[in-house]
Coordinates of C-alpha atoms and ligand atoms in Angstrom, one line a residue:
M1 CA -28.4 -7.7 6.5
S2 CA -27.7 -4.8 4.2
T3 CA -25.4 -5.3 1.2
A4 CA -21.8 -4.0 1.0
F5 CA -22.9 -1.3 -1.4
E6 CA -25.8 -0.2 0.8
N7 CA -23.3 0.0 3.7
A8 CA -21.0 2.1 1.5
R9 CA -23.8 4.5 0.6
Q10 CA -24.7 4.9 4.3
Q11 CA -21.0 5.8 5.1
L12 CA -21.1 8.3 2.3
A13 CA -24.3 9.8 3.6
A14 CA -22.8 10.2 7.1
A15 CA -19.9 12.1 5.7
A16 CA -22.1 14.2 3.5
R17 CA -24.2 15.2 6.5
V18 CA -21.2 16.3 8.4
L19 CA -19.8 18.2 5.4
K20 CA -23.2 19.6 4.4
L21 CA -22.1 18.3 0.9
D22 CA -23.8 19.8 -2.1
S23 CA -26.6 17.5 -3.0
Q24 CA -25.6 17.2 -6.7
L25 CA -22.1 16.1 -5.8
H26 CA -23.5 13.7 -3.2
S27 CA -25.8 12.0 -5.8
Q28 CA -22.9 11.8 -8.3
L29 CA -20.9 10.0 -5.7
E30 CA -23.7 7.5 -5.1
Y31 CA -23.0 5.8 -8.4
P32 CA -20.0 4.2 -10.1
D33 CA -19.0 5.8 -13.4
R34 CA -19.5 2.4 -15.0
V35 CA -19.6 -1.3 -14.2
I36 CA -18.4 -3.7 -16.9
K37 CA -19.7 -7.2 -16.8
V38 CA -18.1 -9.9 -18.9
A39 CA -18.5 -13.6 -19.7
I40 CA -15.1 -15.4 -19.7
P41 CA -15.0 -18.7 -21.5
L42 CA -12.4 -21.0 -19.9
R43 CA -11.2 -24.2 -21.6
R44 CA -10.9 -26.7 -18.7
D45 CA -8.0 -29.2 -18.7
D46 CA -10.4 -31.9 -19.9
G47 CA -11.4 -29.9 -23.0
R48 CA -14.8 -28.7 -21.8
I49 CA -15.6 -25.0 -22.1
E50 CA -17.0 -23.4 -18.9
V51 CA -18.1 -19.8 -18.7
F52 CA -17.2 -17.6 -15.7
E53 CA -18.7 -14.2 -14.9
G54 CA -16.3 -11.3 -14.3
F55 CA -16.7 -7.6 -13.4
R56 CA -14.8 -4.3 -13.3
S57 CA -16.4 -1.4 -11.5
Q58 CA -14.9 2.0 -12.3
Y59 CA -16.2 4.2 -9.6
N60 CA -14.7 7.7 -9.7
N61 CA -11.6 9.1 -11.5
A62 CA -11.7 12.7 -10.6
R63 CA -8.4 12.5 -8.8
G64 CA -6.6 10.2 -11.2
P65 CA -7.0 6.8 -13.0
Y66 CA -9.2 4.2 -11.5
K67 CA -7.2 1.9 -9.2
G68 CA -8.1 -1.3 -7.3
G69 CA -7.7 -5.0 -7.0
I70 CA -9.2 -8.1 -8.6
R71 CA -10.9 -10.7 -6.4
Y72 CA -11.4 -14.4 -7.3
H73 CA -14.1 -15.8 -5.0
P74 CA -17.4 -17.7 -5.3
A75 CA -19.2 -14.8 -3.5
V76 CA -18.1 -12.1 -5.9
N77 CA -21.1 -10.1 -7.3
E78 CA -21.8 -6.7 -8.8
D79 CA -22.9 -5.1 -5.6
E80 CA -19.7 -6.2 -3.9
V81 CA -17.4 -4.8 -6.6
K82 CA -19.3 -1.6 -6.7
A83 CA -18.8 -1.2 -2.9
L84 CA -15.1 -2.2 -3.1
S85 CA -14.5 0.3 -6.0
F86 CA -16.2 3.1 -4.0
W87 CA -14.0 2.3 -1.0
M88 CA -10.9 2.4 -3.3
A89 CA -11.8 5.9 -4.4
M90 CA -12.2 7.0 -0.8
K91 CA -9.0 5.2 0.3
C92 CA -6.8 6.8 -2.3
A93 CA -8.1 10.2 -1.3
V94 CA -7.5 9.5 2.5
V95 CA -3.8 8.9 1.8
G96 CA -3.7 11.7 -0.8
L97 CA -2.8 9.6 -3.9
P98 CA -3.5 11.0 -7.3
L99 CA -5.7 8.0 -8.1
G100 CA -9.4 7.1 -8.4
G101 CA -11.3 4.0 -7.4
G102 CA -11.9 0.7 -9.2
K103 CA -12.3 -2.9 -8.4
G104 CA -12.8 -6.2 -10.3
G105 CA -13.6 -9.8 -9.7
I106 CA -14.5 -13.2 -11.1
I107 CA -17.1 -15.5 -9.6
V108 CA -14.9 -18.5 -9.2
D109 CA -13.5 -20.8 -6.5
P110 CA -9.8 -20.7 -7.6
K111 CA -9.0 -23.7 -5.3
K112 CA -11.0 -25.8 -7.8
L113 CA -8.9 -24.8 -10.8
S114 CA -5.5 -26.2 -11.9
V115 CA -2.6 -23.8 -12.3
A116 CA -3.0 -23.9 -16.1
E117 CA -6.7 -23.2 -15.8
L118 CA -6.1 -20.3 -13.4
E119 CA -3.6 -18.9 -16.0
R120 CA -6.1 -19.2 -18.9
L121 CA -8.9 -17.6 -16.8
S122 CA -6.6 -14.7 -15.8
R123 CA -5.6 -14.1 -19.4
G124 CA -9.3 -14.3 -20.4
Y125 CA -10.2 -11.6 -17.9
I126 CA -7.7 -9.3 -19.6
R127 CA -8.8 -10.2 -23.1
S128 CA -12.3 -9.2 -22.1
L129 CA -11.4 -6.0 -20.4
Y130 CA -8.0 -4.7 -21.8
K131 CA -9.7 -1.8 -23.7
Y132 CA -10.8 -0.3 -20.4
L133 CA -7.4 -0.8 -18.6
G134 CA -4.0 0.9 -18.8
P135 CA -1.6 3.0 -16.7
D136 CA -3.6 6.1 -17.5
Q137 CA -7.0 4.5 -17.4
D138 CA -7.5 1.8 -14.8
I139 CA -4.8 -0.1 -12.9
P140 CA -5.7 -3.5 -11.2
A141 CA -3.8 -5.2 -8.4
P142 CA -4.1 -8.3 -6.2
D143 CA -7.0 -8.9 -3.8
V144 CA -8.5 -12.0 -2.2
Y145 CA -7.1 -15.2 -3.9
T146 CA -5.2 -13.3 -6.5
T147 CA -1.4 -13.2 -6.4
P148 CA 1.7 -11.7 -8.0
Q149 CA 1.7 -14.7 -10.4
V150 CA -1.8 -13.8 -11.5
M151 CA -0.7 -10.2 -12.0
A152 CA 2.2 -11.5 -14.1
W153 CA -0.1 -13.5 -16.4
M154 CA -2.4 -10.5 -16.7
L155 CA 0.5 -8.1 -17.6
D156 CA 1.8 -10.5 -20.1
E157 CA -1.6 -10.9 -21.8
Y158 CA -2.1 -7.1 -21.9
E159 CA 1.4 -6.5 -23.4
T160 CA 0.9 -9.3 -25.9
I161 CA -2.4 -7.7 -27.1
T162 CA -1.2 -4.1 -27.1
G163 CA 2.3 -4.9 -28.5
H164 CA 4.3 -2.8 -26.1
H165 CA 5.7 -2.9 -22.5
A166 CA 3.3 -1.3 -20.0
P167 CA 4.4 -2.5 -16.6
G168 CA 2.4 0.3 -14.9
M169 CA -0.9 -1.2 -16.1
I170 CA -1.1 -3.5 -13.1
T171 CA 0.6 -3.5 -9.7
G172 CA 1.5 -6.2 -7.1
K173 CA 3.7 -7.8 -9.8
P174 CA 6.6 -10.0 -9.1
L175 CA 9.9 -8.1 -8.7
S176 CA 11.2 -9.6 -11.9
L177 CA 8.5 -7.8 -13.9
G178 CA 8.7 -4.4 -12.3
G179 CA 7.1 -5.1 -8.9
S180 CA 8.1 -2.8 -6.0
A181 CA 10.2 -3.8 -3.0
G182 CA 7.9 -4.0 0.0
R183 CA 4.6 -4.5 -2.0
S184 CA 4.1 -8.1 -0.8
F185 CA 3.7 -7.0 2.9
S186 CA 2.7 -3.3 2.3
T187 CA -1.0 -3.7 3.3
A188 CA 0.0 -5.1 6.7
Q189 CA 2.9 -2.7 7.1
G190 CA 0.6 0.3 6.5
G191 CA -1.7 -1.3 9.1
V192 CA 1.1 -1.5 11.6
Y193 CA 1.9 2.2 11.2
V194 CA -1.8 3.0 11.8
L195 CA -2.0 0.6 14.7
T196 CA 1.1 2.0 16.3
E197 CA -0.3 5.6 16.1
A198 CA -3.6 4.4 17.6
A199 CA -1.8 2.4 20.3
K200 CA 0.0 5.6 21.3
K201 CA -3.3 7.4 21.8
L202 CA -4.7 4.4 23.8
G203 CA -1.6 3.9 25.8
F204 CA -0.9 0.3 24.7
E205 CA 2.5 -1.3 25.2
P206 CA 3.3 -4.1 22.7
A207 CA 4.5 -6.6 25.3
K208 CA 1.3 -6.3 27.3
T209 CA -1.1 -6.1 24.3
T210 CA -3.0 -9.1 22.9
V211 CA -4.2 -9.4 19.3
A212 CA -6.6 -11.6 17.4
I213 CA -6.5 -11.7 13.6
Q214 CA -9.3 -13.0 11.4
G215 CA -7.9 -14.1 8.0
F216 CA -4.5 -15.5 7.5
G217 CA -3.7 -14.5 3.9
N218 CA -1.6 -11.8 2.5
A219 CA -2.9 -9.1 4.8
G220 CA -3.5 -11.2 8.0
A221 CA -0.4 -13.4 7.9
H222 CA 2.0 -10.5 7.3
M223 CA 0.2 -8.5 10.0
A224 CA 0.7 -11.4 12.5
K225 CA 4.4 -11.6 11.7
L226 CA 5.1 -7.8 11.8
L227 CA 3.2 -7.4 15.1
A228 CA 4.9 -10.4 16.7
H229 CA 8.2 -8.9 15.7
L230 CA 7.3 -5.7 17.5
G231 CA 6.5 -7.7 20.7
Y232 CA 2.6 -7.9 20.5
I233 CA 1.1 -11.1 21.7
I234 CA -0.9 -12.8 18.9
V235 CA -3.4 -15.0 20.7
A236 CA -5.7 -16.0 17.9
L237 CA -5.6 -16.5 14.1
S238 CA -8.1 -17.9 11.6
D239 CA -8.7 -18.8 7.9
S240 CA -11.6 -20.0 5.9
Q241 CA -11.4 -23.4 7.8
G242 CA -11.7 -21.9 11.3
G243 CA -9.4 -20.5 13.9
I244 CA -7.0 -21.3 16.8
Y245 CA -6.6 -19.6 20.2
I246 CA -3.7 -19.7 22.6
P247 CA -3.9 -17.1 25.4
A248 CA -0.1 -17.4 26.0
G249 CA 0.6 -16.5 22.3
I250 CA 1.1 -18.0 18.9
D251 CA 4.2 -18.0 16.8
P252 CA 3.0 -16.7 13.4
L253 CA 5.9 -18.4 11.6
E254 CA 4.9 -21.8 12.9
A255 CA 1.3 -21.0 12.1
E256 CA 2.4 -20.1 8.5
R257 CA 4.4 -23.3 8.2
L258 CA 1.3 -25.3 9.3
K259 CA -1.1 -23.4 7.0
N260 CA 1.1 -24.4 4.1
S261 CA 1.2 -28.0 5.1
E262 CA -1.5 -30.8 5.1
Q263 CA -2.2 -30.0 8.8
G264 CA -3.5 -26.5 8.4
L265 CA -3.7 -23.9 11.2
A266 CA -5.7 -26.5 13.3
G267 CA -2.5 -28.6 13.6
Y268 CA -0.9 -26.0 15.9
A269 CA 0.2 -27.8 19.0
G270 CA -1.7 -26.8 22.2
S271 CA -4.2 -24.6 20.5
K272 CA -7.9 -24.4 21.2
K273 CA -10.1 -24.6 18.0
I274 CA -12.5 -21.7 17.6
T275 CA -14.8 -20.5 14.9
N276 CA -14.4 -17.3 13.0
E277 CA -17.4 -15.9 14.9
E278 CA -15.8 -16.8 18.3
L279 CA -12.6 -15.1 17.3
L280 CA -14.4 -11.8 17.1
A281 CA -15.6 -12.0 20.7
L282 CA -12.3 -13.0 22.4
P283 CA -11.1 -11.0 25.4
V284 CA -8.2 -9.2 23.5
D285 CA -6.9 -5.7 23.3
I286 CA -6.8 -5.4 19.5
L287 CA -8.9 -7.1 16.9
V288 CA -7.8 -7.2 13.3
P289 CA -10.3 -8.4 10.7
A290 CA -8.3 -9.4 7.6
A291 CA -10.7 -11.6 5.7
L292 CA -14.0 -10.5 4.1
E293 CA -16.7 -7.9 4.5
N294 CA -19.7 -7.9 6.9
Q295 CA -18.1 -9.8 9.7
I296 CA -18.8 -7.5 12.6
T297 CA -22.6 -6.8 12.4
A298 CA -25.5 -5.7 14.6
A299 CA -25.8 -9.4 15.7
N300 CA -22.3 -9.7 17.2
A301 CA -20.9 -6.1 17.8
D302 CA -22.1 -6.1 21.4
A303 CA -19.9 -9.2 22.1
V304 CA -16.7 -7.5 20.8
K305 CA -14.3 -7.0 23.8
A306 CA -11.3 -5.5 22.0
K307 CA -10.6 -1.8 22.7
L308 CA -9.2 -1.2 19.2
I309 CA -10.2 -2.7 15.9
V310 CA -7.8 -2.3 12.9
E311 CA -9.5 -3.1 9.7
L312 CA -7.2 -4.7 7.2
A313 CA -10.2 -6.3 5.4
N314 CA -12.4 -4.0 3.3
G315 CA -15.8 -3.4 4.8
P316 CA -15.6 -5.9 7.7
T317 CA -17.9 -3.7 9.9
T318 CA -21.5 -2.8 9.1
P319 CA -22.8 0.7 9.9
E320 CA -25.2 -0.8 12.5
A321 CA -22.2 -2.4 14.2
D322 CA -20.2 0.8 14.0
A323 CA -22.9 2.6 16.0
V324 CA -22.7 -0.2 18.7
L325 CA -18.9 -0.1 18.8
F326 CA -18.9 3.7 19.1
K327 CA -21.3 3.6 22.0
K328 CA -19.0 1.0 23.7
G329 CA -16.0 3.3 23.3
I330 CA -14.2 0.9 21.0
V331 CA -11.9 2.7 18.6
V332 CA -12.1 1.5 15.0
A333 CA -9.3 2.3 12.6
P334 CA -11.3 2.1 9.4
D335 CA -10.4 0.1 6.3
I336 CA -10.0 3.2 4.1
L337 CA -7.2 4.3 6.4
A338 CA -5.9 1.1 8.0
N339 CA -5.4 -1.0 4.8
A340 CA -4.3 1.9 2.5
G341 CA -0.7 0.7 2.7
G342 CA -1.3 -1.7 -0.1
V343 CA -2.5 0.9 -2.6
T344 CA 0.1 3.3 -1.5
V345 CA 3.0 1.0 -2.4
S346 CA 1.0 0.1 -5.6
Y347 CA 1.2 3.8 -6.4
F348 CA 5.0 3.7 -5.6
E349 CA 5.2 0.7 -8.0
Q350 CA 3.6 2.7 -10.8
A351 CA 5.9 5.7 -10.1
Q352 CA 8.9 3.4 -10.4
N353 CA 7.5 1.8 -13.6
A354 CA 6.9 5.2 -15.1
S355 CA 10.5 6.3 -14.5
N356 CA 12.0 2.8 -15.0
Y357 CA 14.1 3.5 -11.8
Y358 CA 13.7 1.3 -8.8
W359 CA 13.9 2.1 -5.1
S360 CA 15.2 0.1 -2.1
E361 CA 12.9 -1.5 0.4
A362 CA 14.1 1.0 3.0
E363 CA 13.1 3.9 0.7
V364 CA 9.7 2.4 0.1
L365 CA 9.0 1.9 3.8
E366 CA 10.2 5.4 4.7
K367 CA 7.9 7.0 2.2
L368 CA 5.0 4.6 3.2
K369 CA 5.4 5.5 6.9
K370 CA 5.3 9.2 6.2
I371 CA 2.1 8.9 4.2
M372 CA 0.3 6.6 6.7
V373 CA 1.2 8.7 9.8
E374 CA 0.1 11.9 8.0
A375 CA -3.1 10.3 7.0
F376 CA -3.7 9.0 10.5
D377 CA -3.1 12.5 11.9
S378 CA -5.4 14.1 9.4
V379 CA -8.2 11.6 10.1
W380 CA -7.7 12.1 13.9
E381 CA -8.0 15.8 13.4
K382 CA -11.3 15.5 11.6
K383 CA -12.6 13.2 14.3
E384 CA -11.8 15.9 17.0
K385 CA -13.1 18.7 14.9
Y386 CA -16.5 17.1 14.1
A387 CA -16.8 14.8 17.2
V388 CA -17.4 11.7 15.1
D389 CA -16.0 8.2 14.9
L390 CA -12.8 7.6 13.0
R391 CA -14.6 6.0 10.0
T392 CA -16.9 9.1 9.5
A393 CA -13.8 11.2 10.0
A394 CA -11.9 9.3 7.2
F395 CA -14.9 9.6 4.9
V396 CA -15.2 13.3 5.6
L397 CA -11.5 13.8 4.6
A398 CA -11.9 11.6 1.5
V399 CA -15.2 13.1 0.3
E400 CA -13.8 16.6 0.8
R401 CA -10.8 15.8 -1.4
V402 CA -12.8 14.0 -4.1
A403 CA -15.4 16.7 -4.2
E404 CA -12.8 19.3 -4.5
A405 CA -11.4 17.6 -7.6
M406 CA -14.9 17.1 -9.1
K407 CA -15.7 20.8 -8.5
A408 CA -12.4 21.8 -10.1
R409 CA -13.4 19.8 -13.2
G410 CA -16.7 21.7 -13.3
N411 CA -18.9 18.8 -12.1
Ligands
NAD1 P1 -5.8 -13.5 0.6 O1 -6.5 -14.3 -0.5 O2 -4.3 -13.5 0.6 O3 -6.3 -14.1 2.0 C1 -7.6 -14.2 2.4 C2 -7.6 -14.9 3.8 O4 -9.0 -14.9 4.3 C3 -7.2 -16.4 3.7 O5 -6.5 -16.7 4.8 C4 -8.5 -17.1 3.7 O6 -8.4 -18.4 4.3 C5 -9.3 -16.2 4.7 N1 -10.7 -16.4 4.5 C6 -11.5 -16.6 3.4 N2 -12.8 -16.7 3.8 C7 -12.9 -16.5 5.1 C8 -13.9 -16.5 6.1 N3 -15.2 -16.7 5.7 N4 -13.6 -16.4 7.4 C9 -12.3 -16.2 7.8 N5 -11.3 -16.2 6.9 C10 -11.5 -16.3 5.6 O7 -6.5 -12.1 0.6 P2 -5.9 -10.7 1.2 O8 -5.2 -10.0 0.1 O9 -5.1 -11.0 2.5 O10 -7.2 -10.0 1.5 C11 -7.9 -10.0 2.8 C12 -8.7 -8.7 3.0 O11 -7.8 -7.6 2.9 C13 -9.7 -8.5 1.9 O12 -10.8 -7.8 2.5 C14 -9.0 -7.5 1.0 O13 -10.0 -6.8 0.2 C15 -8.3 -6.7 2.0 N6 -7.1 -6.0 1.4 C16 -6.1 -6.6 0.8 C17 -5.1 -5.8 0.2 C18 -3.9 -6.5 -0.5 O14 -3.0 -5.7 -0.9 N7 -3.8 -7.8 -0.6 C19 -5.1 -4.5 0.3 C20 -6.1 -3.8 1.0 C21 -7.2 -4.6 1.5

């Protein structure tokens, strides 16, 4: 299977073909500006020193400072952070934010560290990289297995080193340290706004519409709760341990209670146990991948039965799978549009930090909805104009905007 970055380059190439993009701009967009690789020594609780590898990829900053999350996962690698940073640059452009694209990560299984070790590792990441970060340079945020608490340790380390307050150097912070109202569920909320627009086009009514969600973390669990609240029927959920399926519907609050208990999702009464692979092929109306990349591939795309896919995860669908889904008439709301609610509220968080004046949750959501709906409409317009799928349409919009900024800079 191709790597995430190879997939990203194929997506760029598809947009470049549609746009007849200048070949020099195209080749500049094929590479990150820089990838920084660091070794982070961690003193374990038993006194031993163990070294962990970390990355920060700064892809493109033509439109503004690099922006993107930090992932803690055993499968993190340079190719993956490069792809994720490219998608961040594209995503910020799709929703019209004055930000570029970055992404970071550490090769680690955080479930194997104590809380004190996790804190020391997070502080170590900042000690290794602080020179490259800052509100005007590069602004990290949470991603897989990183949390507001991790952001708080990172902010504290950065401010201790630099000697001044700089809340806008990182987003997804706890509210007590300058976090934004609504940030905790903003990725899912943005996904809901996009899903709602797509559902209107497809004629879905919530109470008659079934949904399967792969991944039950920040993005997936909030999505399940928000959609259930709107009346959608959540029939399947999964996490790294596997999934559950109940055709009559799952209560996401009960699923969340179980996930946080010894029993896990599998303890849900009356549920059928399914694998993550099986979840993708269920007879549902809407499929929401909200875990990791490369889940819907050439090997399983043909088995997908959903009519709409809303990508909360980054890069869950490969280009080969996209071609199969397009042929089958399945509408894919692509990651760089569907999960852009997270970075949009991160941008609001920075704006609030810069003015030291904080907004209510209602204000945040009103502004978020406006941006997401406008972005959906702009992407839909490109899809109609060029007769392409929504992903290519979103990349066309993004590449056009990034290229315009690069050209204005004389690149
Ligand atoms: P998270 O750490 O909160 O949750 C990840 C979830 O995925 C967990 O439920 C975990 O059990 C599950 N998971 C891990 N491996 C899995 C596997 N192999 N199969 C199925 N499930 C698996 O992370 P998150 O922030 O919810 O991120 C999920 C996805 O959403 C990622 O692709 C991330 O890049 C993307 N995303 C997150 C944000 C954000 O603001 N948090 C924003 C945009 C995109």
